[in-house]
mmCIF file as Biopython writes it, N, C-alpha, C and O atoms, coordinates in Angstrom:
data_model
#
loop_
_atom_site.group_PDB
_atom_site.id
_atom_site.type_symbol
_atom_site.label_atom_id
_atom_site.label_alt_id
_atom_site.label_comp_id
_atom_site.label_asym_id
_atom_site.label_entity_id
_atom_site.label_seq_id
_atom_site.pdbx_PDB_ins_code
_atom_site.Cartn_x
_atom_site.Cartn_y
_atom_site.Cartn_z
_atom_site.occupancy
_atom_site.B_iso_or_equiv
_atom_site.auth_seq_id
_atom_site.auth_asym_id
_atom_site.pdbx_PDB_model_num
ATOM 1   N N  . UNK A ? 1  ? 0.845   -1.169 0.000   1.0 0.0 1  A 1 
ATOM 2   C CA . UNK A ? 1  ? 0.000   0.000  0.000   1.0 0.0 1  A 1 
ATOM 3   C C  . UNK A ? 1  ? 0.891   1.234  0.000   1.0 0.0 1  A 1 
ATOM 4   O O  . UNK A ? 1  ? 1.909   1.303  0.688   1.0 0.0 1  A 1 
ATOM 5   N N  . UNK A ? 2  ? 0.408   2.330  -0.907  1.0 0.0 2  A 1 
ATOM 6   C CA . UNK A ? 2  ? 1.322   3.523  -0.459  1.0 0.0 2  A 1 
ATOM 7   C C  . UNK A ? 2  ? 0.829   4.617  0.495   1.0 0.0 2  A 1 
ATOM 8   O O  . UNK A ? 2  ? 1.401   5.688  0.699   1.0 0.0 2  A 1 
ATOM 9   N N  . UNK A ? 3  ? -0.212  4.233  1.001   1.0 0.0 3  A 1 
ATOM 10  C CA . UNK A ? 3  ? -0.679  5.778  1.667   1.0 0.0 3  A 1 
ATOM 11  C C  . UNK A ? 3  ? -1.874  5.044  2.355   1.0 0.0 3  A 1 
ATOM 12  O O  . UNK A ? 3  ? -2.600  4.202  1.827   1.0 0.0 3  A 1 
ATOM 13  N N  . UNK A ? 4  ? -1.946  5.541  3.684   1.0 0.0 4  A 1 
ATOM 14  C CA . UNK A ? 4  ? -3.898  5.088  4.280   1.0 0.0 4  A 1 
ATOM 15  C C  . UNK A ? 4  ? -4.035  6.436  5.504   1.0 0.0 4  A 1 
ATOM 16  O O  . UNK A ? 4  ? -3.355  6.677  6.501   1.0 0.0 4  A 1 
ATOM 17  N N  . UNK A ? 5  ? -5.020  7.016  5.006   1.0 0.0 5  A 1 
ATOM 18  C CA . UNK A ? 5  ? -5.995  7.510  6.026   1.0 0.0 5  A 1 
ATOM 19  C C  . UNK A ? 5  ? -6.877  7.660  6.446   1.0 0.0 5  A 1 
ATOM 20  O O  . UNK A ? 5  ? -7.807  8.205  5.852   1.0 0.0 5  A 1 
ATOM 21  N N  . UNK A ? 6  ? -6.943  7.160  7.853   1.0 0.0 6  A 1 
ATOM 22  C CA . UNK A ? 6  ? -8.608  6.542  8.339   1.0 0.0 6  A 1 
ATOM 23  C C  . UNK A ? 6  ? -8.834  7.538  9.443   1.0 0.0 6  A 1 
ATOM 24  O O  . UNK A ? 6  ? -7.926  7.988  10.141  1.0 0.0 6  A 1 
ATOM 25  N N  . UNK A ? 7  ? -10.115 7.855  9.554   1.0 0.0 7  A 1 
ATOM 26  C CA . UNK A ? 7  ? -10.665 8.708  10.896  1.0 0.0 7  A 1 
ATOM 27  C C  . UNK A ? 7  ? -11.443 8.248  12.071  1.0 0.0 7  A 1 
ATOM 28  O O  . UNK A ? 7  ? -11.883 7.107  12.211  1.0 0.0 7  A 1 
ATOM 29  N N  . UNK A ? 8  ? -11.537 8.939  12.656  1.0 0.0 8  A 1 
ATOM 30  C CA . UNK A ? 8  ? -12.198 7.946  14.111  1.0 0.0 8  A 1 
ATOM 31  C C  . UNK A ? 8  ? -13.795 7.711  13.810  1.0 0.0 8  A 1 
ATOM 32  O O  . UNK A ? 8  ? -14.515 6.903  14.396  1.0 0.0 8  A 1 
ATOM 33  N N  . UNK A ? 9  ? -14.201 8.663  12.689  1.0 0.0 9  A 1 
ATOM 34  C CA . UNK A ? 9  ? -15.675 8.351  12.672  1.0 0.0 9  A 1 
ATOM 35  C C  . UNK A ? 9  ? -16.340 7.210  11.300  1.0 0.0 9  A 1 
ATOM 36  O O  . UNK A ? 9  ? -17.448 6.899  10.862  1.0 0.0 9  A 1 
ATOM 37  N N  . UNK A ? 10 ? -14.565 6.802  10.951  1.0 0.0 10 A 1 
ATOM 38  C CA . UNK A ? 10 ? -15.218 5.026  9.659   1.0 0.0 10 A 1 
ATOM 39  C C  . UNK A ? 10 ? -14.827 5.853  8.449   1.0 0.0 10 A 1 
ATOM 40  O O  . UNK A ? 10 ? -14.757 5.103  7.476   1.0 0.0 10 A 1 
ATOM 41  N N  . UNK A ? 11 ? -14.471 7.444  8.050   1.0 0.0 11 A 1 
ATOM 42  C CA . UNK A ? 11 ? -13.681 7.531  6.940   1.0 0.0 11 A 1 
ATOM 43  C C  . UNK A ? 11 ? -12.235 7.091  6.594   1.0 0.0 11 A 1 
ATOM 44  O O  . UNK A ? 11 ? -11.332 7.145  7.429   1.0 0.0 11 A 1 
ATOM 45  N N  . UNK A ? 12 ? -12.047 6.629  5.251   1.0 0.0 12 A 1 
ATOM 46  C CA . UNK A ? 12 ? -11.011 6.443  5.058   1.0 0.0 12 A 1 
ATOM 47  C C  . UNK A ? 12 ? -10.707 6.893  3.599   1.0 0.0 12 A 1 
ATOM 48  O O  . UNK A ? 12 ? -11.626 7.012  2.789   1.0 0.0 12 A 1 
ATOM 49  N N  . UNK A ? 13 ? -9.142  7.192  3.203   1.0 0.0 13 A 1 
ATOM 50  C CA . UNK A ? 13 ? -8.658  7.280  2.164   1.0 0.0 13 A 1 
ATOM 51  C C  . UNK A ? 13 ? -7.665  6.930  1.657   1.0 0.0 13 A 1 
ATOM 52  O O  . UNK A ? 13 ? -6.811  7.786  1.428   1.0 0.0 13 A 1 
ATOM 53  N N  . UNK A ? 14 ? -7.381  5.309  1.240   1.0 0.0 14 A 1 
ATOM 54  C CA . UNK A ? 14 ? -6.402  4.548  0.399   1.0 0.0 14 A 1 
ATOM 55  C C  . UNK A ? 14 ? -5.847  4.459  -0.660  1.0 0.0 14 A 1 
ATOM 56  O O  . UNK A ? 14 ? -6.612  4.028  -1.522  1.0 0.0 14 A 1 
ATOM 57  N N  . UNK A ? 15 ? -4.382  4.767  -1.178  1.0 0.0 15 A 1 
ATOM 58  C CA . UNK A ? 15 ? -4.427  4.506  -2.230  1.0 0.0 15 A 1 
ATOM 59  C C  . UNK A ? 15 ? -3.437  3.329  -2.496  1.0 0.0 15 A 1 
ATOM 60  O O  . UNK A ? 15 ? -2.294  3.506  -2.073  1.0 0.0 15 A 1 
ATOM 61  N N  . UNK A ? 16 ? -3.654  2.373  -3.017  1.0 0.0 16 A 1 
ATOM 62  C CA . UNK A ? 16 ? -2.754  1.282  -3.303  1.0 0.0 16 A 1 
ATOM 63  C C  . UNK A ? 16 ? -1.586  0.877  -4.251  1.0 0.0 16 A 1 
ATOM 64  O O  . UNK A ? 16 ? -1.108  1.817  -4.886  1.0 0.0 16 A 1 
ATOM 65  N N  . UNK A ? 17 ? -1.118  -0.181 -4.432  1.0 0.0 17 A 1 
ATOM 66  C CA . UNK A ? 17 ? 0.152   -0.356 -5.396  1.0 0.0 17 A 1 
ATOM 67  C C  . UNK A ? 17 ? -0.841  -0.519 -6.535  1.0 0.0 17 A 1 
ATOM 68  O O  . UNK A ? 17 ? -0.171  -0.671 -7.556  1.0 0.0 17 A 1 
ATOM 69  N N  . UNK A ? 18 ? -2.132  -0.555 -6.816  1.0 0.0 18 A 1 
ATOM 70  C CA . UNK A ? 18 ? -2.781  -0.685 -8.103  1.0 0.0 18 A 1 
ATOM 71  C C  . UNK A ? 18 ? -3.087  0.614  -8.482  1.0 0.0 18 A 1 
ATOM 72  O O  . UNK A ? 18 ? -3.854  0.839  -9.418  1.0 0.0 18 A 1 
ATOM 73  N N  . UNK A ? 19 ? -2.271  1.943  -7.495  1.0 0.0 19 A 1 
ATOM 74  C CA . UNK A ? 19 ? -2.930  3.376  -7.765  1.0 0.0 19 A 1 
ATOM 75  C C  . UNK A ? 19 ? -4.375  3.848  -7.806  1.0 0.0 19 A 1 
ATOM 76  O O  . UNK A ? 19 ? -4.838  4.966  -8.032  1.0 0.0 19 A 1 
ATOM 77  N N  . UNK A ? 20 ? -5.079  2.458  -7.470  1.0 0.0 20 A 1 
ATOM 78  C CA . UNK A ? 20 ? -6.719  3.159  -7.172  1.0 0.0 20 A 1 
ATOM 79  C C  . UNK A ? 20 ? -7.157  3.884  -6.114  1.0 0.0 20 A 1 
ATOM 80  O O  . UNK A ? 20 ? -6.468  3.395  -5.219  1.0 0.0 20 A 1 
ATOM 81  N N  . UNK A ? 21 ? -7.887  4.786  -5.556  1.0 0.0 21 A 1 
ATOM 82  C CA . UNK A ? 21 ? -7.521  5.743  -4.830  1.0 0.0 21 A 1 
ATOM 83  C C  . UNK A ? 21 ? -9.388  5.403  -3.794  1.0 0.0 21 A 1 
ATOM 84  O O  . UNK A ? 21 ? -10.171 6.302  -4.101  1.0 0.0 21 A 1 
ATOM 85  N N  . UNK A ? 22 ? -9.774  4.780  -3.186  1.0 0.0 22 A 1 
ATOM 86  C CA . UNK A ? 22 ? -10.444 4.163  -2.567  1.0 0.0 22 A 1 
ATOM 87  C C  . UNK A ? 22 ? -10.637 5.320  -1.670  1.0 0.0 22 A 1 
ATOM 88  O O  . UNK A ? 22 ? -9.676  5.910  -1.176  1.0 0.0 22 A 1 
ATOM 89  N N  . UNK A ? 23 ? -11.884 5.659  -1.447  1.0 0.0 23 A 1 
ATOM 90  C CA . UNK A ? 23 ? -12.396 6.379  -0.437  1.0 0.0 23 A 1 
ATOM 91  C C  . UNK A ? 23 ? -13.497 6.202  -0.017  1.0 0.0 23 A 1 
ATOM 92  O O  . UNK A ? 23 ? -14.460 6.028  -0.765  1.0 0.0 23 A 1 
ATOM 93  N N  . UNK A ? 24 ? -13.608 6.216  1.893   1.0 0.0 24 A 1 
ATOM 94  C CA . UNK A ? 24 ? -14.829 5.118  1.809   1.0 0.0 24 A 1 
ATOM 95  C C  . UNK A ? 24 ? -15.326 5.774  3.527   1.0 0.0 24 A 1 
ATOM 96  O O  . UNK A ? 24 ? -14.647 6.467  4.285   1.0 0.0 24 A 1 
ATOM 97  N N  . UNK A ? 25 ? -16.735 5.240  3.724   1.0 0.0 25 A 1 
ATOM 98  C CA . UNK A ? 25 ? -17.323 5.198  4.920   1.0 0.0 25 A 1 
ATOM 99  C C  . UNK A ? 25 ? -17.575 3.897  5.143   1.0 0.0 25 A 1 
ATOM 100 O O  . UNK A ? 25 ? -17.386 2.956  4.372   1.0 0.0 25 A 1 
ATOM 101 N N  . UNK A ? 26 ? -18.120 3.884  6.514   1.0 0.0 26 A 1 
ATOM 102 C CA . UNK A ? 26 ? -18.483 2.820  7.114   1.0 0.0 26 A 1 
ATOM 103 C C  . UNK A ? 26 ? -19.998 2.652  6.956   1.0 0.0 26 A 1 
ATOM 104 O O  . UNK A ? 26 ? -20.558 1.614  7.309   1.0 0.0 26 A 1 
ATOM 105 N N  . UNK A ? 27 ? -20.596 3.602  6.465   1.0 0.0 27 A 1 
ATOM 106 C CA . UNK A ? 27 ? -22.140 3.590  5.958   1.0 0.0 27 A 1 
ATOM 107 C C  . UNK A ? 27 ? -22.341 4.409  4.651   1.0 0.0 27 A 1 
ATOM 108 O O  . UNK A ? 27 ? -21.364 5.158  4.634   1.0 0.0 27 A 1 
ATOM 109 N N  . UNK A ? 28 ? -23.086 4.660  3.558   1.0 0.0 28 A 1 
ATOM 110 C CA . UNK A ? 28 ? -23.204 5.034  3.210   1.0 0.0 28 A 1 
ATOM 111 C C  . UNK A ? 28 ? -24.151 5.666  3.166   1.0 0.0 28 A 1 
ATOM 112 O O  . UNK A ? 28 ? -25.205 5.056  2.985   1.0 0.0 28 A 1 
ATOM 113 N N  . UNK A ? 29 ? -24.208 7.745  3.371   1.0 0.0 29 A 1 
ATOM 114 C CA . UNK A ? 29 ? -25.043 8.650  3.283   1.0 0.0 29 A 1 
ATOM 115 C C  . UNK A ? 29 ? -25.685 8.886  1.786   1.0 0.0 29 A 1 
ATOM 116 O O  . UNK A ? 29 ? -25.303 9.558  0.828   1.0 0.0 29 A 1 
ATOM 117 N N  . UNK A ? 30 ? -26.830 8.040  2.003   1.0 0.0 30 A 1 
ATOM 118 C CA . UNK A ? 30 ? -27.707 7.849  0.824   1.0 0.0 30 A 1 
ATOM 119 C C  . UNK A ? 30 ? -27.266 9.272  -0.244  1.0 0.0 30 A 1 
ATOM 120 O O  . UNK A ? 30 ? -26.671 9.144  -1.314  1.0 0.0 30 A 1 
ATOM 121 N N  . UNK A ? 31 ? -27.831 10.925 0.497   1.0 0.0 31 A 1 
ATOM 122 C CA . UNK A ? 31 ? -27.724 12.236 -0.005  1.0 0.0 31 A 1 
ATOM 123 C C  . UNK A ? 31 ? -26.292 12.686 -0.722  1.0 0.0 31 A 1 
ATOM 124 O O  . UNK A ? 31 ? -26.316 13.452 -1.685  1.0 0.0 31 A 1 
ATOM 125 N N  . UNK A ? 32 ? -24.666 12.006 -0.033  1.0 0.0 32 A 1 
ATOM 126 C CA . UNK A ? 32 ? -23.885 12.472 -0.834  1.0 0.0 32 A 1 
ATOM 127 C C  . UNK A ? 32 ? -24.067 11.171 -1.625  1.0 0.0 32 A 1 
ATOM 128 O O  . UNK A ? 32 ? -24.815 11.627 -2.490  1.0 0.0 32 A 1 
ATOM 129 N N  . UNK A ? 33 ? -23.941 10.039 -1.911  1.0 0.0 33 A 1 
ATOM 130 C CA . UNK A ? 33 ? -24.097 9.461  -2.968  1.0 0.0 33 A 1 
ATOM 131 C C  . UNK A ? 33 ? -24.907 9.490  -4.097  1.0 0.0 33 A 1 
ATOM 132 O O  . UNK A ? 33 ? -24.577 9.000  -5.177  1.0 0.0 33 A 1 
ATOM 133 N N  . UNK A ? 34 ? -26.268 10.216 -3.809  1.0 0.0 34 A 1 
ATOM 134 C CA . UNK A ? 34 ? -26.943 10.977 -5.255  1.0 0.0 34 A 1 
ATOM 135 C C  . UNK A ? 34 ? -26.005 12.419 -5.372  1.0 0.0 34 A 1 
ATOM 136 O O  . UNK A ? 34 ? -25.682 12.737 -6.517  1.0 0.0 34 A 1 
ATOM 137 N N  . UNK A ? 35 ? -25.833 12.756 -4.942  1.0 0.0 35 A 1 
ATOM 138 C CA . UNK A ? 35 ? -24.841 14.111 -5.352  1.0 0.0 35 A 1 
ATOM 139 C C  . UNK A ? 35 ? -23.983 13.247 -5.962  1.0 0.0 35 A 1 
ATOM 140 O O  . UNK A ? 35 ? -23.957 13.251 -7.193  1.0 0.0 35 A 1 
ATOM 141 N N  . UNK A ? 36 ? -23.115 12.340 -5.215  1.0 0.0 36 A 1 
ATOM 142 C CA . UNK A ? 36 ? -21.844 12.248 -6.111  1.0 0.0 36 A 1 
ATOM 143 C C  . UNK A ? 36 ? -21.745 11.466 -7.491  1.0 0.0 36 A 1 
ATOM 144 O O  . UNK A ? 36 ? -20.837 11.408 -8.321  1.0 0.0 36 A 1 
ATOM 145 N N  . UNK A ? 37 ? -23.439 10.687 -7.419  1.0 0.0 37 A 1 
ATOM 146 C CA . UNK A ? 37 ? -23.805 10.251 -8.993  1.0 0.0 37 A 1 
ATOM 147 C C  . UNK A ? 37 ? -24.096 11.690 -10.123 1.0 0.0 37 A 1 
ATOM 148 O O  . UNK A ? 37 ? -23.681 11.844 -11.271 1.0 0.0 37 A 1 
ATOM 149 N N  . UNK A ? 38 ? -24.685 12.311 -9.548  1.0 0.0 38 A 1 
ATOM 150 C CA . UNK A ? 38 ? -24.923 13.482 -10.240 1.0 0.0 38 A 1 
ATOM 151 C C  . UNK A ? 38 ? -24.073 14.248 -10.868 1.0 0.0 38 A 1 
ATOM 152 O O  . UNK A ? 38 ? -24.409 15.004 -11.779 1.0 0.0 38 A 1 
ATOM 153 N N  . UNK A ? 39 ? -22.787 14.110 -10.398 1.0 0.0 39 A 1 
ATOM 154 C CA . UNK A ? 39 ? -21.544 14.887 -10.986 1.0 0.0 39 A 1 
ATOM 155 C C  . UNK A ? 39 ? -20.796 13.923 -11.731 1.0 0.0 39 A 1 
ATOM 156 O O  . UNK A ? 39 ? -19.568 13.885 -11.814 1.0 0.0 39 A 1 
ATOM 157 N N  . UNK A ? 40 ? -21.609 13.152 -12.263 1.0 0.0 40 A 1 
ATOM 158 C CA . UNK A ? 40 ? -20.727 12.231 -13.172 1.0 0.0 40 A 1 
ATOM 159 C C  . UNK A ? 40 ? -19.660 11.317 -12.537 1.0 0.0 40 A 1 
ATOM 160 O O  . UNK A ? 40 ? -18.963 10.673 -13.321 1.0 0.0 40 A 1 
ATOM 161 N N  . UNK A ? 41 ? -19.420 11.166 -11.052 1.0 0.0 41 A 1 
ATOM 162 C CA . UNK A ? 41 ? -18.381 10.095 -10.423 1.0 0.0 41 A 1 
ATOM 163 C C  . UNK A ? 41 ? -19.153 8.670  -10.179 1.0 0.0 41 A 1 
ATOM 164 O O  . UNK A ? 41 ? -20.334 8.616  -9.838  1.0 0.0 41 A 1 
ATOM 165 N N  . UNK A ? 42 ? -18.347 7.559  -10.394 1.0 0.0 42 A 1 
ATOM 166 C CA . UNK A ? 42 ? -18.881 6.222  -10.073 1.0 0.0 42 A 1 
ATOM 167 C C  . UNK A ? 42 ? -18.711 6.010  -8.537  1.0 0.0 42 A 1 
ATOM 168 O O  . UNK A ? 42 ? -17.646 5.953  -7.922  1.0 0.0 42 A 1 
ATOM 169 N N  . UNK A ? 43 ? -20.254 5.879  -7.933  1.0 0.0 43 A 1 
ATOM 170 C CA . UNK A ? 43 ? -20.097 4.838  -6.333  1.0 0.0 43 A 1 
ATOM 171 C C  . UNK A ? 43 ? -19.892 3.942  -6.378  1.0 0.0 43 A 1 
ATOM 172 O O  . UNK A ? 43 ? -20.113 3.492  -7.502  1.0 0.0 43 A 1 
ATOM 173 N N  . UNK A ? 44 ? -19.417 3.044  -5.500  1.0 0.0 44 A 1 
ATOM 174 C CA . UNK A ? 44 ? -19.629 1.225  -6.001  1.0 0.0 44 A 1 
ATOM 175 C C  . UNK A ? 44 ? -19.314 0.561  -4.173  1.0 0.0 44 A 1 
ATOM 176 O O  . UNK A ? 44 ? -18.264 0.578  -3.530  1.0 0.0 44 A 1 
ATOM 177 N N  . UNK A ? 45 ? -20.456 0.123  -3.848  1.0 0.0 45 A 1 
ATOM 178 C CA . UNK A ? 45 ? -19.648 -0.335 -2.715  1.0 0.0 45 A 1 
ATOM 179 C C  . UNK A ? 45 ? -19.039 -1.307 -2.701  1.0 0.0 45 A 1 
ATOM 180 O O  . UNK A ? 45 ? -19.770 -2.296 -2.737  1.0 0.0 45 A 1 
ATOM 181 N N  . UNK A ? 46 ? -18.079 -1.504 -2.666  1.0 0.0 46 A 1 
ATOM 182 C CA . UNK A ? 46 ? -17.216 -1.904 -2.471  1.0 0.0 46 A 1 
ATOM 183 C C  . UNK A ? 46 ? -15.672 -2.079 -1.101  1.0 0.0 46 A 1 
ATOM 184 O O  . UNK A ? 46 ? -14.994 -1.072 -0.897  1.0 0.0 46 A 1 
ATOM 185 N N  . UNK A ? 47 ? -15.409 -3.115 -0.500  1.0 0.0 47 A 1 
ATOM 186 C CA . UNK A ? 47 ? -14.444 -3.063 0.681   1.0 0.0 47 A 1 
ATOM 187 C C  . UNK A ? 47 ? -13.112 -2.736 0.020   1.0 0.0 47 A 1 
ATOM 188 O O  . UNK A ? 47 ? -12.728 -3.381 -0.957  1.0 0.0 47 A 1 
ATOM 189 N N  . UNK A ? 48 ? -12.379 -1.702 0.564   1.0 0.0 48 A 1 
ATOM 190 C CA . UNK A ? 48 ? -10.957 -1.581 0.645   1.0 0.0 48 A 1 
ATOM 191 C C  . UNK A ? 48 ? -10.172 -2.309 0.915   1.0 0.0 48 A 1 
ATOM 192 O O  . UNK A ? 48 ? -9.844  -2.413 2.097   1.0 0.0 48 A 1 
ATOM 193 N N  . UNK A ? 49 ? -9.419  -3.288 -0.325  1.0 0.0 49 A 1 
ATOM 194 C CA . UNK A ? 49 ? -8.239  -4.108 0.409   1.0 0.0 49 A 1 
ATOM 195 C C  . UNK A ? 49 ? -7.136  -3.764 1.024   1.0 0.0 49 A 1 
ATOM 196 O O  . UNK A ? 49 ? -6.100  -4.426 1.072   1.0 0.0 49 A 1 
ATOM 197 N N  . UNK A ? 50 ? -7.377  -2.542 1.588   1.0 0.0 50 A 1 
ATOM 198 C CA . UNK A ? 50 ? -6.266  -1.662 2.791   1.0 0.0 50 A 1 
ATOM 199 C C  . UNK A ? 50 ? -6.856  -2.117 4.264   1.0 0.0 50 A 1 
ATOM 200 O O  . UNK A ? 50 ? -6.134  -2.173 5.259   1.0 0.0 50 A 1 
ATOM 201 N N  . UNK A ? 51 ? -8.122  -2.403 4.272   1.0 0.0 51 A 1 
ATOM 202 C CA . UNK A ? 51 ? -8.624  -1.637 5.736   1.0 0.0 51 A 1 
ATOM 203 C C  . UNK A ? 51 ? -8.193  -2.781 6.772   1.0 0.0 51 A 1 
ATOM 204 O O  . UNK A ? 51 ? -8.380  -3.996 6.706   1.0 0.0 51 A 1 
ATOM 205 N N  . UNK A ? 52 ? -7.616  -2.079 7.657   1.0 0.0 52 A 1 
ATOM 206 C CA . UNK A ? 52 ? -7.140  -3.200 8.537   1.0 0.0 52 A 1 
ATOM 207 C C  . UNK A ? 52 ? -8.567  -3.656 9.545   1.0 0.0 52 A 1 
ATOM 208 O O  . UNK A ? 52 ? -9.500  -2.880 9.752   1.0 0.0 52 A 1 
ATOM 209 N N  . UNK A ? 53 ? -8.514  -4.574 9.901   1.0 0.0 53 A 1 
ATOM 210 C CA . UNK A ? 53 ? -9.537  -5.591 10.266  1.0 0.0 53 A 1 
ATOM 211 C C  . UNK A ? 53 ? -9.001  -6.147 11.659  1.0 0.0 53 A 1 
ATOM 212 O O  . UNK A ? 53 ? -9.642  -6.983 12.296  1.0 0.0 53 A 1 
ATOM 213 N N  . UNK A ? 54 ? -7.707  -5.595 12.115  1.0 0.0 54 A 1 
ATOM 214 C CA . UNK A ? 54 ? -7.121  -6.091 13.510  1.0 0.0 54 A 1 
ATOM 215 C C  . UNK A ? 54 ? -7.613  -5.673 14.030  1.0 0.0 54 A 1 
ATOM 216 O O  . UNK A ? 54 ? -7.469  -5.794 15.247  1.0 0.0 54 A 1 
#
């Protein structure tokens, strides 16, 4: 991995040796995810193969 930052409230922002740049909650807020469809970006839920699980 080259980079991880996670917050105390389940955000995180990974980017990996595949350079995909993973940014994520622990729930998803229905309201920014129609915003962030709306501006033309792909959601996908999907798990981060960064997130540590210890």
């Amino acid at each position: 991995m080259r980079c991880r930052l996670s917050g105390g409230d389940g955000f995180f922002v990974h980017l990996g040796h595949d350079y995909y740049l993973y940014i994520g909650l622990t729930r998803a807020p229905e309201p920014a995810v129609a915003a962030t469809r709306r501006s033309g970006l792909h959601v996908d839920a999907f798990e981060s193969p960064y997130l540590d699980r210890g």
